[in-house]
Short mmCIF file of C-alpha atoms and ligand atoms in Angstrom, two decimals:
data_model
loop_
_atom_site.label_atom_id
_atom_site.label_comp_id
_atom_site.label_asym_id
_atom_site.label_seq_id
_atom_site.Cartn_x
_atom_site.Cartn_y
_atom_site.Cartn_z
CA MET W 1 39.71 -6.05 -38.32
CA ARG W 2 36.13 -7.67 -37.46
CA ILE W 3 33.09 -5.46 -37.11
CA LEU W 4 33.45 -4.44 -32.86
CA ALA W 5 30.04 -6.04 -31.33
CA SER W 6 30.50 -4.30 -28.55
CA LEU W 7 32.28 -2.25 -26.32
CA SER W 8 34.04 -5.17 -24.33
CA LEU W 9 34.95 -7.27 -27.66
CA ALA W 10 36.17 -2.61 -28.27
CA ALA W 11 38.30 -2.53 -25.23
CA LEU W 12 39.77 -5.94 -25.84
CA ALA W 13 40.13 -4.53 -29.55
CA VAL W 14 42.74 -1.93 -27.90
CA ALA W 15 44.94 -4.66 -26.72
CA SER W 16 45.50 -5.99 -30.08
CA LEU W 17 45.64 -3.37 -31.37
CA THR W 18 49.36 -2.65 -29.32
CA ALA W 19 50.26 -6.31 -29.15
CA GLY W 20 48.96 -7.59 -32.50
CA ALA W 21 46.51 -9.74 -31.22
CA GLN W 22 43.21 -11.63 -33.45
CA THR W 23 40.50 -9.94 -31.76
CA PRO W 24 38.02 -12.47 -30.86
CA ALA W 25 35.40 -13.58 -33.47
CA ALA W 26 31.80 -12.22 -32.85
CA PRO W 27 28.86 -14.63 -32.06
CA LYS W 28 27.30 -16.08 -34.97
CA PRO W 29 23.25 -15.03 -35.09
CA SER W 30 20.91 -17.76 -34.96
CA ALA W 31 19.63 -19.44 -38.24
CA ALA W 32 16.62 -18.66 -36.15
CA ALA W 33 17.28 -15.10 -36.02
CA GLN W 34 18.88 -14.88 -39.62
CA THR W 35 15.08 -15.93 -40.65
CA ALA W 36 13.55 -13.37 -38.84
CA ALA W 37 16.48 -10.79 -40.12
CA LYS W 38 15.64 -11.74 -44.55
CA ALA W 39 11.58 -11.54 -43.38
CA LYS W 40 12.34 -8.05 -42.33
CA PRO W 41 14.08 -5.35 -43.08
CA ALA W 42 16.67 -4.25 -39.96
CA ALA W 43 15.35 -1.85 -37.85
CA PRO W 44 17.35 1.33 -38.74
CA LYS W 45 20.17 1.87 -36.00
CA ALA W 46 19.36 4.29 -33.16
CA ALA W 47 19.52 7.78 -34.86
CA LEU W 48 22.07 9.63 -33.64
CA ALA W 49 21.79 14.02 -32.58
CA LEU W 50 17.89 13.79 -33.16
CA THR W 51 18.12 17.60 -31.84
CA PRO W 52 20.94 19.18 -31.64
CA PRO W 53 24.25 17.83 -29.59
CA MET W 54 24.59 19.32 -26.60
CA GLY W 55 27.49 19.53 -24.41
CA TRP W 56 30.51 21.51 -23.47
CA ASN W 57 34.13 21.74 -25.01
CA SER W 58 37.23 22.63 -23.50
CA TRP W 59 38.51 24.78 -26.84
CA ASN W 60 36.88 28.47 -26.16
CA PHE W 61 38.10 28.87 -22.84
CA PHE W 62 41.14 26.14 -22.20
CA ALA W 63 42.63 26.33 -25.72
CA GLU W 64 45.41 24.45 -25.82
CA ARG W 65 46.03 24.25 -21.86
CA VAL W 66 43.34 21.16 -21.72
CA THR W 67 43.94 18.89 -18.93
CA ASP W 68 42.67 14.90 -18.36
CA LYS W 69 41.86 17.05 -14.63
CA ASP W 70 39.91 20.44 -16.24
CA ILE W 71 37.71 17.41 -18.48
CA ARG W 72 37.22 15.46 -15.64
CA ALA W 73 35.95 18.71 -13.37
CA ALA W 74 33.76 19.83 -16.47
CA ALA W 75 31.92 16.85 -16.03
CA ASP W 76 31.65 17.17 -12.36
CA LEU W 77 30.41 20.59 -12.55
CA LEU W 78 28.33 19.58 -15.51
CA VAL W 79 26.79 17.28 -12.83
CA SER W 80 26.74 19.98 -10.15
CA THR W 81 24.89 23.29 -11.72
CA GLY W 82 22.53 21.43 -12.85
CA MET W 83 23.91 21.44 -16.75
CA LYS W 84 23.16 18.18 -17.45
CA ASP W 85 19.95 17.95 -15.97
CA ALA W 86 19.11 20.76 -18.59
CA GLY W 87 20.40 18.61 -21.09
CA TYR W 88 24.17 19.46 -21.91
CA ASN W 89 25.66 15.40 -22.17
CA TYR W 90 28.98 15.68 -24.08
CA VAL W 91 31.83 16.41 -22.77
CA ASN W 92 33.94 16.91 -25.49
CA ILE W 93 37.98 17.39 -25.19
CA ASP W 94 39.35 19.23 -27.86
CA ASP W 95 42.80 19.54 -29.54
CA THR W 96 46.16 19.08 -27.56
CA TRP W 97 45.89 15.67 -26.34
CA GLU W 98 47.87 13.81 -28.96
CA ALA W 99 51.19 12.64 -28.78
CA GLU W 100 53.10 10.83 -31.27
CA ARG W 101 52.71 7.33 -33.30
CA ASP W 102 54.59 4.31 -32.29
CA SER W 103 56.64 1.78 -34.74
CA THR W 104 52.44 0.14 -35.31
CA GLY W 105 50.48 3.68 -35.74
CA LEU W 106 49.05 3.32 -33.05
CA LEU W 107 48.43 7.19 -32.15
CA HIS W 108 49.99 7.42 -27.96
CA THR W 109 48.16 10.59 -25.71
CA ASN W 110 50.56 13.05 -24.27
CA ALA W 111 50.97 13.54 -20.93
CA LYS W 112 48.16 16.31 -20.41
CA PHE W 113 46.05 12.94 -20.75
CA PRO W 114 47.90 9.97 -19.40
CA ASP W 115 44.76 7.43 -19.37
CA MET W 116 41.93 8.25 -22.55
CA LYS W 117 40.01 4.47 -21.43
CA ALA W 118 39.87 5.44 -17.70
CA LEU W 119 39.21 9.32 -18.65
CA ALA W 120 36.08 8.15 -20.54
CA ASP W 121 35.12 5.43 -17.81
CA TYR W 122 35.07 8.35 -16.07
CA VAL W 123 32.41 10.66 -17.55
CA HIS W 124 29.92 7.70 -18.42
CA SER W 125 29.84 6.75 -14.68
CA LYS W 126 28.73 10.47 -14.12
CA GLY W 127 26.12 9.64 -16.92
CA LEU W 128 27.58 11.60 -19.23
CA LYS W 129 28.97 10.74 -22.43
CA ILE W 130 32.32 12.18 -24.27
CA GLY W 131 34.10 13.39 -27.41
CA ILE W 132 37.50 13.86 -29.14
CA TYR W 133 39.10 15.94 -31.69
CA SER W 134 41.40 15.41 -34.76
CA GLY W 135 42.35 15.98 -38.23
CA PRO W 136 41.98 14.16 -42.01
CA GLY W 137 45.62 15.95 -42.42
CA THR W 138 48.94 14.78 -41.04
CA LYS W 139 48.49 17.31 -38.13
CA THR W 140 45.50 19.32 -36.38
CA CYS W 141 45.06 23.05 -36.05
CA GLY W 142 47.70 23.50 -33.05
CA GLY W 143 49.89 21.31 -34.84
CA PHE W 144 49.34 17.76 -32.45
CA ALA W 145 49.49 14.48 -34.49
CA ALA W 146 46.37 14.47 -36.96
CA SER W 147 44.59 10.89 -38.63
CA LEU W 148 45.96 10.81 -42.33
CA GLY W 149 46.62 7.64 -43.54
CA HIS W 150 45.04 6.32 -39.46
CA GLU W 151 41.57 6.89 -40.14
CA GLU W 152 40.87 3.25 -39.22
CA GLN W 153 42.86 2.39 -36.93
CA ASP W 154 42.23 6.00 -35.05
CA ALA W 155 38.48 4.99 -35.32
CA LYS W 156 38.78 1.92 -33.88
CA MET W 157 40.67 3.11 -30.94
CA TYR W 158 38.36 5.77 -29.84
CA ALA W 159 35.49 2.72 -30.16
CA ALA W 160 37.87 0.96 -28.07
CA TRP W 161 38.15 4.31 -25.74
CA GLY W 162 34.03 4.99 -25.73
CA ILE W 163 34.73 8.12 -27.57
CA ASP W 164 30.81 9.35 -28.64
CA TYR W 165 31.73 11.90 -30.78
CA LEU W 166 34.17 12.84 -32.73
CA LYS W 167 34.96 16.75 -34.05
CA TYR W 168 37.21 16.12 -37.67
CA ASP W 169 39.35 19.76 -38.30
CA LEU W 170 40.23 20.15 -41.67
CA CYS W 171 43.60 22.17 -41.23
CA SER W 172 46.98 20.22 -42.32
CA PHE W 173 45.20 18.59 -44.10
CA ILE W 174 44.62 21.52 -46.17
CA PRO W 175 48.88 21.78 -47.78
CA ASP W 176 49.65 18.58 -46.74
CA VAL W 177 47.11 16.55 -49.13
CA MET W 178 44.78 19.88 -51.41
CA GLN W 179 47.37 22.19 -52.39
CA LYS W 180 49.77 19.23 -52.87
CA GLN W 181 48.06 17.33 -54.94
CA ALA W 182 45.82 19.57 -56.72
CA PRO W 183 47.79 23.07 -56.67
CA ASN W 184 45.87 24.61 -59.35
CA ASP W 185 42.29 23.58 -59.24
CA LYS W 186 40.36 24.38 -56.51
CA ALA W 187 37.17 21.75 -57.36
CA ALA W 188 39.84 18.81 -57.33
CA GLN W 189 41.06 20.51 -53.53
CA MET W 190 37.47 20.58 -52.34
CA ARG W 191 36.63 17.04 -53.86
CA LEU W 192 39.73 15.76 -51.97
CA MET W 193 38.73 16.91 -49.17
CA ILE W 194 35.00 15.30 -49.04
CA ALA W 195 36.14 11.82 -49.38
CA ALA W 196 38.52 12.57 -46.71
CA TYR W 197 35.68 13.41 -44.62
CA ASP W 198 33.86 10.25 -46.06
CA LYS W 199 36.72 8.11 -45.09
CA MET W 200 36.29 9.06 -41.94
CA GLY W 201 32.60 8.42 -41.93
CA LYS W 202 32.91 5.01 -43.24
CA ALA W 203 35.45 4.33 -40.47
CA LEU W 204 33.47 5.84 -37.78
CA LYS W 205 30.93 3.83 -38.95
CA SER W 206 32.42 0.41 -39.27
CA THR W 207 33.24 0.37 -35.27
CA GLY W 208 29.79 -0.60 -34.79
CA ARG W 209 29.37 2.26 -32.83
CA PRO W 210 27.57 4.68 -31.98
CA ILE W 211 29.91 8.20 -32.75
CA VAL W 212 28.36 11.79 -33.60
CA TYR W 213 30.22 12.70 -36.71
CA SER W 214 31.18 16.74 -36.32
CA LEU W 215 32.93 18.64 -39.83
CA CYS W 216 34.84 21.25 -38.99
CA GLN W 217 35.87 22.30 -42.38
CA TYR W 218 34.83 26.08 -41.35
CA GLY W 219 31.70 25.76 -44.44
CA TRP W 220 34.35 25.25 -47.75
CA ASP W 221 32.55 24.06 -50.23
CA ALA W 222 28.69 24.10 -48.41
CA PRO W 223 29.06 20.62 -46.27
CA TRP W 224 25.21 20.91 -45.13
CA GLU W 225 24.67 19.92 -49.27
CA TRP W 226 26.86 17.01 -48.83
CA ALA W 227 27.99 15.87 -45.29
CA PRO W 228 24.86 14.14 -44.10
CA ALA W 229 25.27 12.17 -46.78
CA LEU W 230 28.34 10.57 -45.74
CA GLY W 231 27.29 9.97 -41.45
CA GLY W 232 27.81 14.01 -40.85
CA ASN W 233 25.63 14.91 -37.57
CA LEU W 234 26.84 18.37 -37.40
CA TRP W 235 29.14 20.54 -39.44
CA ARG W 236 30.50 24.00 -39.07
CA THR W 237 29.03 27.10 -41.47
CA THR W 238 32.17 29.39 -40.70
CA GLY W 239 35.35 30.10 -39.65
CA ASP W 240 35.54 30.44 -35.83
CA ILE W 241 34.31 32.23 -33.10
CA ASP W 242 35.82 34.39 -30.79
CA PRO W 243 33.97 35.84 -27.39
CA THR W 244 32.77 39.32 -28.92
CA TRP W 245 29.19 40.38 -30.13
CA ASP W 246 31.16 42.01 -33.77
CA ARG W 247 32.64 37.85 -34.39
CA MET W 248 29.14 35.93 -33.02
CA TYR W 249 27.01 38.16 -34.98
CA ALA W 250 28.94 38.51 -38.16
CA ILE W 251 28.39 34.25 -38.14
CA VAL W 252 24.36 34.81 -37.27
CA SER W 253 24.94 37.12 -40.39
CA GLN W 254 26.36 34.04 -42.52
CA GLN W 255 23.03 31.53 -41.29
CA ALA W 256 20.44 32.41 -43.93
CA GLY W 257 19.18 30.53 -46.06
CA LEU W 258 20.54 27.31 -44.50
CA GLU W 259 17.27 26.34 -42.96
CA LYS W 260 16.50 23.74 -45.03
CA TYR W 261 19.19 21.25 -44.75
CA ALA W 262 19.04 21.75 -40.36
CA GLY W 263 16.42 18.92 -39.22
CA PRO W 264 16.97 15.69 -36.94
CA GLY W 265 20.69 14.15 -37.11
CA ARG W 266 22.27 16.77 -39.48
CA TRP W 267 22.95 20.34 -38.15
CA ASN W 268 24.38 23.41 -39.14
CA ASP W 269 26.97 24.51 -36.96
CA PRO W 270 27.34 28.04 -36.14
CA ASP W 271 30.41 26.95 -33.34
CA MET W 272 30.68 26.91 -29.61
CA LEU W 273 28.93 28.45 -27.45
CA GLU W 274 30.95 31.35 -25.72
CA VAL W 275 28.08 31.88 -23.45
CA GLY W 276 29.76 33.69 -20.49
CA ASN W 277 33.70 33.76 -22.10
CA GLY W 278 35.64 37.15 -23.32
CA LYS W 279 33.69 40.46 -21.73
CA LEU W 280 30.10 39.80 -23.30
CA THR W 281 27.31 41.81 -21.56
CA LEU W 282 24.46 39.59 -20.28
CA GLY W 283 22.45 41.05 -22.48
CA GLU W 284 24.61 39.57 -25.17
CA ASN W 285 24.98 36.60 -23.76
CA ARG W 286 21.40 35.90 -23.73
CA ALA W 287 21.40 37.84 -27.76
CA HIS W 288 23.84 34.43 -28.30
CA PHE W 289 22.64 31.82 -27.03
CA SER W 290 18.45 33.02 -28.54
CA TYR W 291 20.61 32.89 -31.89
CA TRP W 292 21.42 29.92 -30.95
CA ALA W 293 18.19 28.61 -29.98
CA MET W 294 16.32 29.83 -33.12
CA LEU W 295 18.92 28.41 -35.74
CA ALA W 296 18.63 25.37 -33.50
CA ALA W 297 22.44 25.26 -32.99
CA PRO W 298 24.42 22.70 -31.08
CA LEU W 299 24.45 24.07 -27.95
CA LEU W 300 27.86 23.14 -26.51
CA ALA W 301 29.25 25.37 -23.74
CA GLY W 302 32.63 26.67 -24.13
CA ASN W 303 32.60 28.81 -20.79
CA ASP W 304 35.03 27.53 -16.92
CA LEU W 305 32.47 25.89 -15.11
CA THR W 306 34.65 25.85 -11.71
CA ALA W 307 33.78 29.79 -12.31
CA MET W 308 30.70 29.51 -13.35
CA LYS W 309 29.15 33.31 -12.39
CA PRO W 310 24.90 32.29 -11.38
CA GLU W 311 23.72 34.81 -14.24
CA VAL W 312 25.78 33.18 -17.14
CA LYS W 313 24.71 29.45 -15.44
CA ALA W 314 21.28 30.92 -15.80
CA ILE W 315 21.81 31.83 -19.05
CA LEU W 316 22.57 28.54 -20.27
CA THR W 317 20.12 26.45 -18.26
CA ASN W 318 17.30 28.53 -18.90
CA ARG W 319 14.77 25.37 -20.31
CA ASP W 320 12.13 27.31 -21.86
CA VAL W 321 15.04 28.38 -23.87
CA ILE W 322 16.92 25.50 -24.37
CA ALA W 323 13.45 23.69 -25.35
CA ILE W 324 13.38 26.07 -28.53
CA ASP W 325 16.71 24.69 -29.68
CA GLN W 326 15.67 21.77 -29.22
CA ASP W 327 12.20 21.23 -30.23
CA LYS W 328 12.12 17.68 -31.68
CA LEU W 329 10.97 18.93 -35.39
CA GLY W 330 14.32 20.15 -35.76
CA LYS W 331 12.83 23.22 -37.80
CA GLN W 332 15.15 25.81 -38.12
CA GLY W 333 14.53 29.72 -37.43
CA SER W 334 15.23 32.40 -40.24
CA ARG W 335 15.50 36.35 -39.86
CA THR W 336 11.50 37.11 -40.99
CA TYR W 337 12.59 40.93 -40.69
CA VAL W 338 14.60 43.63 -40.45
CA GLU W 339 14.21 46.92 -39.58
CA GLY W 340 17.00 49.15 -39.15
CA GLU W 341 19.37 47.67 -36.25
CA VAL W 342 16.11 45.42 -34.97
CA GLU W 343 15.98 42.18 -36.55
CA VAL W 344 12.58 39.30 -35.89
CA TRP W 345 13.19 36.29 -36.23
CA THR W 346 10.58 33.32 -36.13
CA ARG W 347 11.03 29.49 -35.32
CA HIS W 348 7.98 27.32 -36.21
CA LEU W 349 7.88 24.12 -33.12
CA SER W 350 6.27 21.24 -32.56
CA GLY W 351 2.55 21.61 -31.94
CA GLY W 352 1.71 24.61 -33.42
CA ALA W 353 3.78 26.87 -31.33
CA LEU W 354 6.06 29.77 -32.62
CA ALA W 355 9.45 31.15 -31.44
CA VAL W 356 10.01 35.23 -32.17
CA ALA W 357 12.66 36.44 -31.30
CA VAL W 358 13.70 40.08 -31.21
CA ILE W 359 17.06 41.57 -31.79
CA ASN W 360 18.72 44.79 -31.36
CA VAL W 361 22.33 44.85 -32.88
CA GLY W 362 22.52 47.52 -33.00
CA SER W 363 21.67 50.87 -30.23
CA ASP W 364 19.84 50.95 -27.62
CA ARG W 365 15.81 51.83 -28.30
CA GLN W 366 14.24 53.03 -25.50
CA ALA W 367 11.14 54.67 -24.35
CA THR W 368 11.75 57.49 -26.14
CA HIS W 369 11.61 55.61 -29.81
CA PRO W 370 11.07 52.36 -29.39
CA PHE W 371 10.68 49.46 -31.72
CA HIS W 372 7.44 48.81 -33.22
CA LEU W 373 6.69 45.07 -33.62
CA ASN W 374 4.65 44.29 -36.74
CA LEU W 375 3.34 41.14 -35.87
CA ALA W 376 1.74 40.46 -39.91
CA LYS W 377 4.58 40.66 -41.56
CA LEU W 378 4.97 37.23 -39.30
CA GLY W 379 1.56 35.74 -40.40
CA LEU W 380 -0.09 36.35 -37.07
CA HIS W 381 -3.35 38.22 -37.03
CA GLY W 382 -4.41 40.31 -33.59
CA ALA W 383 -2.69 39.93 -30.12
CA GLN W 384 -1.04 36.81 -29.45
CA LYS W 385 -0.92 35.07 -25.93
CA GLY W 386 2.51 33.74 -24.87
CA LYS W 387 5.73 33.70 -22.62
CA ASP W 388 8.41 35.98 -22.02
CA LEU W 389 11.31 33.34 -21.71
CA TRP W 390 13.93 35.85 -19.95
CA THR W 391 11.92 37.14 -17.47
CA GLY W 392 9.27 34.09 -17.60
CA LYS W 393 6.59 35.84 -17.62
CA ASP W 394 2.92 36.51 -19.84
CA ILE W 395 3.35 38.02 -22.06
CA GLU W 396 0.85 39.31 -24.92
CA LEU W 397 2.42 40.81 -27.80
CA THR W 398 -0.01 43.12 -30.28
CA GLU W 399 0.48 44.89 -33.67
CA ASN W 400 2.15 47.45 -33.39
CA MET W 401 3.22 47.14 -29.88
CA PRO W 402 6.69 49.34 -28.57
CA ILE W 403 9.30 47.57 -27.54
CA GLU W 404 12.00 48.82 -25.34
CA LEU W 405 15.60 47.44 -26.15
CA ASP W 406 19.13 47.69 -25.16
CA SER W 407 22.31 47.62 -27.37
CA HIS W 408 22.50 43.94 -28.08
CA ASP W 409 19.87 42.52 -26.55
CA VAL W 410 17.01 40.29 -26.93
CA LEU W 411 12.91 39.92 -26.63
CA LEU W 412 12.12 35.97 -27.01
CA VAL W 413 9.03 35.31 -26.89
CA ARG W 414 6.43 30.84 -27.38
CA ILE W 415 3.48 31.50 -29.02
CA GLY W 416 1.86 28.20 -27.69
CA GLU W 417 -0.94 29.01 -30.23
CA PRO W 418 -0.12 31.32 -32.84
CA LYS W 419 -3.24 32.55 -34.69
C1 LIG F 501 40.16 24.69 -35.54
C2 LIG F 501 38.54 24.54 -34.73
C3 LIG F 501 38.55 25.23 -33.67
C4 LIG F 501 39.55 24.63 -32.27
C5 LIG F 501 41.37 24.75 -32.96
C6 LIG F 501 41.71 24.05 -32.71
O1 LIG F 501 40.54 26.71 -35.40
O2 LIG F 501 38.27 25.41 -35.99
O3 LIG F 501 36.76 24.56 -33.00
O4 LIG F 501 39.11 22.85 -32.53
O5 LIG F 501 41.02 24.45 -35.07
O6 LIG F 501 43.21 24.03 -32.60
#
């Protein structure tokens, strides 16, 4: 099938996929346009994910229970809660929307998602974008039909529906292909995995529709080294998150050294947010969100928006913290020094600004034995004027200043003009 030139052609293509008809030819460029194209190299296609993607994903709260109704409600709530205005613009359907393929190979949706095109139209009508989920194996992690052998067909279908984002999850490709074709050769297994991600990357590209490509293969074989070359905009760096401090922090501990791989269009993904889920305390939710901001991580909320507490909304919509995450320089922060159970992270921001996060990953540090900040270790000289992003107040950081922190809480400061 031809490369689809526009969404309306893409919509026609869906009909042709089902009816086996030909897609109408795209109009030929005029002679003048052809000459101009020869004279000047074509402008690069609008780059995707120039800042880490923001939005909401169904998995962390709804898991396999998610329905069309939940996705519509999430879209409505992103708008009514102000999350959309704060930057959350992708509504991503995770696993369990899939039914079976018909005799033409076309994958159908299951009863929970009666009409994916109508759902995409609804999400778009709210000024939002929509994401979907599949994988390179025969089955998704939830045991639903995945894309093996149907990569182009599926990519065209996504484009025809108006999908803007694909999360592609390794899962059954491991036993289906990697272990079957290269049972005793791990390196060969990894090459098969990379080829599978490349295949879908090409299939997405050939649709002509800008679709953010999210690799979900748990950080196997250092995706940060190869994913950008095959069109990946983000790649998971670890196994799955869950809504506990220990798991969230274990993931954070595996991000060191990956800073240099992140940048506009290409992001390390420590997994979706658990802010507001499980039994995370408010301090833990703040620390989790601060870490993701310092890591230039995708901010995909994963909580139940229908029952979001005001204090959780306040965390997720803190514009100052979001601005750290979304800083246009796209330079991921790093853990600058550790003293016992207190970590100090810094992130360089556009315009020469600096974000400093002090996180207590252990037990309380109160007035009896507060933590003392060492500015020199951050390359700073003397007192620094900044803003405490969680209180919203001005703050002055001074050499050796005592900082009281509850267990698992954070001080996050933006210094506009570091000295
Ligand atoms: C894997 C992924 C999760 C989620 C589930 C869905 O575990 O890592 O993020 O997509 O599959 O089945």
